[in-house]
Short mmCIF file of N, CA, C and O in Angstrom, two decimals:
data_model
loop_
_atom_site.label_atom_id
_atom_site.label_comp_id
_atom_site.label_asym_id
_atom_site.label_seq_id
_atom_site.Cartn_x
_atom_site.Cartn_y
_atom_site.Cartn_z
N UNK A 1 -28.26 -13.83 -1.79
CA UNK A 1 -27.45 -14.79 -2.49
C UNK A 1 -26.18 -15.04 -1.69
O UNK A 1 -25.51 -14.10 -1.26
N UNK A 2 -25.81 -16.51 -1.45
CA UNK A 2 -25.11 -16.63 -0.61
C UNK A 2 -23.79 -16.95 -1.28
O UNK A 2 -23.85 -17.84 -2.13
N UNK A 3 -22.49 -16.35 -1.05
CA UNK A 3 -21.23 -16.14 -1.69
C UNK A 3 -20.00 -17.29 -1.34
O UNK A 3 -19.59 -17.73 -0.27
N UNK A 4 -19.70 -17.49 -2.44
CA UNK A 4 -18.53 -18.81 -2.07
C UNK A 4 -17.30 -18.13 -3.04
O UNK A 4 -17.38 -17.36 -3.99
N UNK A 5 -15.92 -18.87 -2.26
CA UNK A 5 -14.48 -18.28 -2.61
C UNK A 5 -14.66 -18.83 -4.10
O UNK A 5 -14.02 -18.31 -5.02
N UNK A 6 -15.67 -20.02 -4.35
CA UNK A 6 -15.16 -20.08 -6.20
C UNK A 6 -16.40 -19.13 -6.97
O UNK A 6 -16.88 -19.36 -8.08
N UNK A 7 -16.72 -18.11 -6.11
CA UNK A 7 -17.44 -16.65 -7.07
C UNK A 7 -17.07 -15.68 -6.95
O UNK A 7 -17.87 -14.81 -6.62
N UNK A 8 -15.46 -15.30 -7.20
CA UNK A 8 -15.01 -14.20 -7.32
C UNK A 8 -15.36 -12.99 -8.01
O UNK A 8 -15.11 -11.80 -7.82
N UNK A 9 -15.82 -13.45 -8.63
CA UNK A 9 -15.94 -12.13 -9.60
C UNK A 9 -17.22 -11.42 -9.24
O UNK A 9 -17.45 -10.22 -9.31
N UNK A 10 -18.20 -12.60 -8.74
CA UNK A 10 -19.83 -12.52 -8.33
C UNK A 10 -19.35 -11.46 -7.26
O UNK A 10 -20.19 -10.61 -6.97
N UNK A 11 -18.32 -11.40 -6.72
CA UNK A 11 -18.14 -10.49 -5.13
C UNK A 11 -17.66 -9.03 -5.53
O UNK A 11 -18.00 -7.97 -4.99
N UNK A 12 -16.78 -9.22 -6.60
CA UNK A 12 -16.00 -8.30 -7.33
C UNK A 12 -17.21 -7.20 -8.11
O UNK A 12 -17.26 -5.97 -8.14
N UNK A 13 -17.99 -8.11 -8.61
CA UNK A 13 -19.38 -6.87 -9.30
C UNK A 13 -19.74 -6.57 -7.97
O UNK A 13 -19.45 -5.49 -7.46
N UNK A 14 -20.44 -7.59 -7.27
CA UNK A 14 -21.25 -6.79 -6.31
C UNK A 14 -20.68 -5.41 -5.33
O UNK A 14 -21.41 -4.52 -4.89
N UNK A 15 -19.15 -5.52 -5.13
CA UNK A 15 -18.10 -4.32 -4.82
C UNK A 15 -18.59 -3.17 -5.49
O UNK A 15 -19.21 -2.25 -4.96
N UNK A 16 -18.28 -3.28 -6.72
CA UNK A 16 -18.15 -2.56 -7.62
C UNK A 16 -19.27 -1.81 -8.08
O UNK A 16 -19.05 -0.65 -8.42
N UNK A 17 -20.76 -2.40 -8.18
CA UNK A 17 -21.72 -2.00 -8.19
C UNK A 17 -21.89 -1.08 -7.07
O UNK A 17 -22.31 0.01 -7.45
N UNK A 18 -21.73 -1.17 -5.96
CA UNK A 18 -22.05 -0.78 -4.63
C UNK A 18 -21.41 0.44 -5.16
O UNK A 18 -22.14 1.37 -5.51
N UNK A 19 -20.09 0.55 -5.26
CA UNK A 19 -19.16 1.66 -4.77
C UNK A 19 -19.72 2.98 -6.00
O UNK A 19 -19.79 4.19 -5.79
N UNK A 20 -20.20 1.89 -7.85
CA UNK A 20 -20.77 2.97 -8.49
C UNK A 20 -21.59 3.99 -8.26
O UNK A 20 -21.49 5.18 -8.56
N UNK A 21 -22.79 3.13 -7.45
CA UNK A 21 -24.57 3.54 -6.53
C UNK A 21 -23.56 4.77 -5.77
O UNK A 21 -23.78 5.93 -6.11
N UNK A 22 -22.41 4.47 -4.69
CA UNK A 22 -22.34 5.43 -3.95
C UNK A 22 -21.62 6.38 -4.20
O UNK A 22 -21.70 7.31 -3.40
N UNK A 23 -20.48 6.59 -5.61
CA UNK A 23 -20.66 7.97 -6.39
C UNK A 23 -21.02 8.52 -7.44
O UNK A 23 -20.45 9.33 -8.18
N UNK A 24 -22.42 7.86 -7.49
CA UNK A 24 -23.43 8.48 -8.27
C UNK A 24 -24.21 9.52 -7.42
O UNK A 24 -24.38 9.72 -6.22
N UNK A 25 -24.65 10.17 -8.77
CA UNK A 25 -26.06 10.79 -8.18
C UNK A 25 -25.54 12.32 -7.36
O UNK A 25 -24.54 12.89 -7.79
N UNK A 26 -26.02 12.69 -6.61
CA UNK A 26 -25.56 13.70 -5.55
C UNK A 26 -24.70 13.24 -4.05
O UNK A 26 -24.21 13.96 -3.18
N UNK A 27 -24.74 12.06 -4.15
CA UNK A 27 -24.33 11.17 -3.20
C UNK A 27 -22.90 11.96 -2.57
O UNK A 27 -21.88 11.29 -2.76
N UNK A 28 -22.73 13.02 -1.99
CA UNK A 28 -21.38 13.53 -1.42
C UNK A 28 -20.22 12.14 -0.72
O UNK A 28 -19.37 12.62 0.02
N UNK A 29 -20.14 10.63 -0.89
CA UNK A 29 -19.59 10.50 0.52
C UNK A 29 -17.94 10.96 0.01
O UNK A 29 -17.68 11.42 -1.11
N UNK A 30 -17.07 10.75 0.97
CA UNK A 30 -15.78 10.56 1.00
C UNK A 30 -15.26 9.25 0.81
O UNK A 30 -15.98 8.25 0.79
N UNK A 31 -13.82 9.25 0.64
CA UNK A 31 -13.36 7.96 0.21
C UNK A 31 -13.20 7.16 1.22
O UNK A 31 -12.70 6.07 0.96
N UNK A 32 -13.70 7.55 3.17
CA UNK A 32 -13.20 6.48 3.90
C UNK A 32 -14.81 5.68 4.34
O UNK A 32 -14.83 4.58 4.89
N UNK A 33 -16.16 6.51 3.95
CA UNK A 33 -17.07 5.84 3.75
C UNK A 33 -17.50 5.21 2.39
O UNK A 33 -18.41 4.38 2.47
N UNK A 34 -16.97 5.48 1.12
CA UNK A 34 -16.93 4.42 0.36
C UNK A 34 -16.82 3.06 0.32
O UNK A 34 -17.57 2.10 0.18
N UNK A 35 -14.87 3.39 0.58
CA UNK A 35 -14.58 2.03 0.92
C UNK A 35 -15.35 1.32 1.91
O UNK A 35 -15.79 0.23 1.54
N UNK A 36 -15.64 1.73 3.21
CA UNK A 36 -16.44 0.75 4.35
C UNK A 36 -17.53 0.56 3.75
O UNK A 36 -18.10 -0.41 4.27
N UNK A 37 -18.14 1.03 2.87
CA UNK A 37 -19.61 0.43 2.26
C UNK A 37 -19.27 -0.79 1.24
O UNK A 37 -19.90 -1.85 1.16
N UNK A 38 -18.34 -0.48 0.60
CA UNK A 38 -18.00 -1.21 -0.74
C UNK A 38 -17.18 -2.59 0.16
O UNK A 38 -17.57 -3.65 -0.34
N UNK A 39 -16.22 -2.84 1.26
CA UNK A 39 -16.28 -3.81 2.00
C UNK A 39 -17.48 -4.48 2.82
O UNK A 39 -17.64 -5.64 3.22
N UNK A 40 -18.15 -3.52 2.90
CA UNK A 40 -19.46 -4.29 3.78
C UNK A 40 -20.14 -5.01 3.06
O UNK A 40 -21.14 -5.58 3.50
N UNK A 41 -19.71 -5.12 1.70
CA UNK A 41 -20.19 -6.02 0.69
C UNK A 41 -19.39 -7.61 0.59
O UNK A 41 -19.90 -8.62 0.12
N UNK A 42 -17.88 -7.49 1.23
CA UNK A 42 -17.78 -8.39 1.20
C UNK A 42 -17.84 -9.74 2.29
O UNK A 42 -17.46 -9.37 3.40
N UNK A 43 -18.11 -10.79 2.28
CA UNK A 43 -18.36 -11.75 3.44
C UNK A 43 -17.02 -11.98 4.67
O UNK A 43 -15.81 -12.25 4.72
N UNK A 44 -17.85 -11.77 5.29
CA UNK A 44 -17.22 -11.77 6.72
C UNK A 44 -15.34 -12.79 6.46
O UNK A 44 -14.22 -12.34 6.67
N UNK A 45 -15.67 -14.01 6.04
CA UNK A 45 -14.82 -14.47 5.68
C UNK A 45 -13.31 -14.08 5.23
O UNK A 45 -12.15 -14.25 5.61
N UNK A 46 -14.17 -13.32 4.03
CA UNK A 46 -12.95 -12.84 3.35
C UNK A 46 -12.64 -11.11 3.95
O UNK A 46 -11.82 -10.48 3.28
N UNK A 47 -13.14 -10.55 4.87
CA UNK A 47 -12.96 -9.62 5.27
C UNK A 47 -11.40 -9.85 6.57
O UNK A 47 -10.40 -9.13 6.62
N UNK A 48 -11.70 -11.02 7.41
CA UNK A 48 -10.58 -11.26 7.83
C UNK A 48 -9.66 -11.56 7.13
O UNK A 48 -8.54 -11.42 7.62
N UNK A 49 -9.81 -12.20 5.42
CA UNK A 49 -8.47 -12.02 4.63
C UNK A 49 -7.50 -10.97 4.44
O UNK A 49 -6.31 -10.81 4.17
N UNK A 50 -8.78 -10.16 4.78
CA UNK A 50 -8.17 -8.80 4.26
C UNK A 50 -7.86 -7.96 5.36
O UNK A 50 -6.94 -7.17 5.14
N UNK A 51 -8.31 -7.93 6.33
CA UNK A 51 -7.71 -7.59 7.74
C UNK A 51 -6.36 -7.99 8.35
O UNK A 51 -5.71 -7.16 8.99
N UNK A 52 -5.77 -9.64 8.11
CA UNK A 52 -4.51 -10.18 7.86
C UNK A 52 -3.64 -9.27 6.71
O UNK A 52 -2.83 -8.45 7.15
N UNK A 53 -3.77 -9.37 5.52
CA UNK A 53 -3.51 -8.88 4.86
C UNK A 53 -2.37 -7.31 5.45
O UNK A 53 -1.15 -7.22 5.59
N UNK A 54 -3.49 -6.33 5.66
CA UNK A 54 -2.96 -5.25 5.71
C UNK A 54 -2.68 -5.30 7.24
O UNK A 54 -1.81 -4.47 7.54
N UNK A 55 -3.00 -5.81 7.99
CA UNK A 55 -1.97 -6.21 9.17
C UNK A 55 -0.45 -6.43 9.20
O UNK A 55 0.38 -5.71 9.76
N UNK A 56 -0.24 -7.52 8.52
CA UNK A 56 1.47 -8.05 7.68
C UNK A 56 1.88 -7.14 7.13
O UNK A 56 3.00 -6.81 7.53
N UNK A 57 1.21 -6.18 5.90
CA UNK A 57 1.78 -5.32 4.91
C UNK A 57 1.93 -3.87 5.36
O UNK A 57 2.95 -3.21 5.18
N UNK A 58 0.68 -3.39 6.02
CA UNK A 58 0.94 -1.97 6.07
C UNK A 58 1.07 -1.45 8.05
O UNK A 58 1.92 -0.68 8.46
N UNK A 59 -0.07 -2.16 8.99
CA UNK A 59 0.21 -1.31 9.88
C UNK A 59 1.85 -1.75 10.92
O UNK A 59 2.36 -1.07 11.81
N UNK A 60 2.23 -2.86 10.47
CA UNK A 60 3.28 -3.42 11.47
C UNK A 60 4.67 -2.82 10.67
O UNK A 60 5.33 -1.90 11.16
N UNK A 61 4.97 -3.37 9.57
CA UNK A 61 6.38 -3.06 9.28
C UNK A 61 6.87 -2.30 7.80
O UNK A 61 7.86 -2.27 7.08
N UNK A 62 5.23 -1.59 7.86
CA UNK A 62 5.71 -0.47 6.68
C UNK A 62 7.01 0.25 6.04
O UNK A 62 7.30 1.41 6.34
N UNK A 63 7.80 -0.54 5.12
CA UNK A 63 8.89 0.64 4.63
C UNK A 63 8.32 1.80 4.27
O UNK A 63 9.00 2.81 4.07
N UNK A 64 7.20 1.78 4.17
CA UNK A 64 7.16 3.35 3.24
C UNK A 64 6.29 4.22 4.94
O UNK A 64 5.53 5.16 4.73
N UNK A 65 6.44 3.95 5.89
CA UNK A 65 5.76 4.61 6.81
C UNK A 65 6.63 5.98 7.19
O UNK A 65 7.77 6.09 6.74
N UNK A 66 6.21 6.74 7.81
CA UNK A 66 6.86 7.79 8.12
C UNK A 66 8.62 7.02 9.22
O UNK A 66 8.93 5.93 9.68
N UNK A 67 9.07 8.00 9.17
CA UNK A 67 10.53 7.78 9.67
C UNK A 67 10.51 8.80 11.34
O UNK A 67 10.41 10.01 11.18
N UNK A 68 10.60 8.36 12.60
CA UNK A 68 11.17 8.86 13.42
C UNK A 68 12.52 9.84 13.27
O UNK A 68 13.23 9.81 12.26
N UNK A 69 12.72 10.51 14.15
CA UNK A 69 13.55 11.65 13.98
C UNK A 69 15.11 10.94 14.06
O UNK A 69 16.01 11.42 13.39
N UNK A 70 15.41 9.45 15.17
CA UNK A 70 15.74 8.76 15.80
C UNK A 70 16.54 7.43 14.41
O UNK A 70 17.68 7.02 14.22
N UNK A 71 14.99 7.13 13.62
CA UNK A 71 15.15 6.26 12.72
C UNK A 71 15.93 6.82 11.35
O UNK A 71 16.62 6.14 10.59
N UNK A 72 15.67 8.09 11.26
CA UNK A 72 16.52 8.76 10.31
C UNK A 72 17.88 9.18 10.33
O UNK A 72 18.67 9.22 9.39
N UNK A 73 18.07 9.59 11.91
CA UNK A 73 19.99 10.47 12.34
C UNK A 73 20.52 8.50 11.80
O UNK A 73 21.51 8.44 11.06
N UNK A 74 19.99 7.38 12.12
CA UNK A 74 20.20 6.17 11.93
C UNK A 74 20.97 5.56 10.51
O UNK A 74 21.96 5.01 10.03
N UNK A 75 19.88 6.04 10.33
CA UNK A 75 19.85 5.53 8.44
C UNK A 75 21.32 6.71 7.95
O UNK A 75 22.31 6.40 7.29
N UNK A 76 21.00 7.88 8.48
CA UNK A 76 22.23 8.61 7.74
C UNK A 76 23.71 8.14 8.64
O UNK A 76 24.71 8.55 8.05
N UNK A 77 23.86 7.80 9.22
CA UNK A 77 24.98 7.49 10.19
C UNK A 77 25.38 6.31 9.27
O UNK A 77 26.53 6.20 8.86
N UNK A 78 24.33 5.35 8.92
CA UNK A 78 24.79 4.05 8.33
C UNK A 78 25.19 4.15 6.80
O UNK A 78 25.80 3.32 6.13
N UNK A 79 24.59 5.65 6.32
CA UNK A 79 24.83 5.81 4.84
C UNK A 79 26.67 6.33 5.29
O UNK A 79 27.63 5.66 4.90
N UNK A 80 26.78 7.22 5.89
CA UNK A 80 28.12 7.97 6.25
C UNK A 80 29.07 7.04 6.14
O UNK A 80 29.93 7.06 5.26
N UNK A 81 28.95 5.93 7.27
CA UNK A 81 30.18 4.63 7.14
C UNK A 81 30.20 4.20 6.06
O UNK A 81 31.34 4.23 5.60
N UNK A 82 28.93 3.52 4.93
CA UNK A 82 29.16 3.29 3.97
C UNK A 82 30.03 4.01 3.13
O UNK A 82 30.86 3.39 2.45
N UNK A 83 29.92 5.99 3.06
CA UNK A 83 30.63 6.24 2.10
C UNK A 83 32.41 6.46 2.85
O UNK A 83 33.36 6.40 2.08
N UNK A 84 32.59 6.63 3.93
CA UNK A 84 33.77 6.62 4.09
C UNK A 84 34.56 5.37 4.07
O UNK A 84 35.74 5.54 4.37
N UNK A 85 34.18 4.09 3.79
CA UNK A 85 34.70 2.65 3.47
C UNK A 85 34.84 2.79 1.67
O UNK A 85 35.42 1.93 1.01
N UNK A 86 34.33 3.73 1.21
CA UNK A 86 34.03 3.45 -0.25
C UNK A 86 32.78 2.81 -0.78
O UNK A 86 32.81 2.39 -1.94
N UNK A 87 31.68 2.68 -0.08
CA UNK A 87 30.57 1.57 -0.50
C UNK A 87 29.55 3.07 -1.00
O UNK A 87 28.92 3.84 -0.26
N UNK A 88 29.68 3.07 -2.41
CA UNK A 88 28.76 3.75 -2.83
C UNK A 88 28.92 4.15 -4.59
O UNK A 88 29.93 3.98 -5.27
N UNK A 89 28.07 4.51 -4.89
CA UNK A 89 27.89 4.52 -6.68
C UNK A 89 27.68 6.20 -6.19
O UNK A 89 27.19 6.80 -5.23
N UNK A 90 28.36 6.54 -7.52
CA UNK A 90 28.94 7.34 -7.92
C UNK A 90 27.38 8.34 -8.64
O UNK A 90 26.55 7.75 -9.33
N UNK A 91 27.26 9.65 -8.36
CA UNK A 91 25.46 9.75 -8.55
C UNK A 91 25.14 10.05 -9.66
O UNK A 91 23.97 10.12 -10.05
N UNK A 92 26.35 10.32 -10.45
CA UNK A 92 25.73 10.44 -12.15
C UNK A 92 25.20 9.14 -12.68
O UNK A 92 24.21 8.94 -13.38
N UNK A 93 26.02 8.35 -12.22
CA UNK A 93 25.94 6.46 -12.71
C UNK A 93 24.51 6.29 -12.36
O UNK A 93 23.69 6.19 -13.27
N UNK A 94 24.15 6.24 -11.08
CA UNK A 94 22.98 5.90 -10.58
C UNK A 94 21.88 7.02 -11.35
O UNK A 94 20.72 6.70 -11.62
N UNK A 95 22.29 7.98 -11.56
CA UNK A 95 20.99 9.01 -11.83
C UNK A 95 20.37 8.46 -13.82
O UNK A 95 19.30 8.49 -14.42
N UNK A 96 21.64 8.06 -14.13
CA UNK A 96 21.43 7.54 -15.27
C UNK A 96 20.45 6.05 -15.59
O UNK A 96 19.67 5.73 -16.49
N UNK A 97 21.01 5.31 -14.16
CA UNK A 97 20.78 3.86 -14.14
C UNK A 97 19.33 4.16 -14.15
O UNK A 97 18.63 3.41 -14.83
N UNK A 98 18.60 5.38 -13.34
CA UNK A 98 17.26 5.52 -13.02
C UNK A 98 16.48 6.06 -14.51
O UNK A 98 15.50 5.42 -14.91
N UNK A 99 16.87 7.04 -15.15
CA UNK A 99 16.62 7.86 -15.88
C UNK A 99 16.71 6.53 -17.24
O UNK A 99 15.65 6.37 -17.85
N UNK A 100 17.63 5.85 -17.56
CA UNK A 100 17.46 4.46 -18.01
C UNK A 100 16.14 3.75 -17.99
O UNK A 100 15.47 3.37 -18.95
N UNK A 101 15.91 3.65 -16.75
CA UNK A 101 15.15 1.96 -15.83
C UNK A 101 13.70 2.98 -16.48
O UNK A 101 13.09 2.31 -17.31
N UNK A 102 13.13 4.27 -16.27
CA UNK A 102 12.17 4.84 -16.48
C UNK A 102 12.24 5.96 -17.66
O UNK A 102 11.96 7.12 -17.37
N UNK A 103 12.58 5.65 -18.85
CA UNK A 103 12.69 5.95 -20.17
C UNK A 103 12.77 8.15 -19.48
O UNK A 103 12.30 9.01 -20.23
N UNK A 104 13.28 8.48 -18.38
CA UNK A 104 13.28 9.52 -18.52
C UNK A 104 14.18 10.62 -19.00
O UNK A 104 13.78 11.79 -19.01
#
């Protein structure tokens, strides 16, 4: 059955089915042959969507990626000036603002 961008969902079961089949049963795999099975379901097409995708988002300019030893003395040097100019909240305020924002 041949797959078009207005059968989303048709792509979305067929994912989904796949990935059930492969942790069912005794089926040992791991989660990095899952996923490559459960993408090999989807069409070439939209596989370069998704190759762009996490290109832009995760391997080029990750905030959440690990920090160099280099990128960190950085970041604290730039926090330091901030607090000796005065540029900074006060950490009860902020610990509240958080403890607030996430009912904790």
């Amino acid at each position: 059955m041949k797959e078009s961008s207005s059968e989303p969902f048709s792509i979305t079961n067929r994912i989904t089915e796949k990935g059930e089949k492969l942790m069912r049963g005794g089926n040992q795999m791991n989660t990095r042959e899952i996923n490559i099975a459960m993408l090999s379901a989807i069409p070439e097409k939209d596989q370069e969507k998704i190759y762009i995708y996490l290109s832009e988002n995760y391997f080029n300019n990750n905030p959440l990626r690990p920090l160099s030893a280099e990128e960190i003395y950085a970041e604290l040097e730039e926090s330091r000036k901030c607090f000796e100019k005065g540029e900074y909240d006060d950490f009860d305020d902020a610990l509240g603002e958080i403890e607030k924002k996430y009912g904790l």
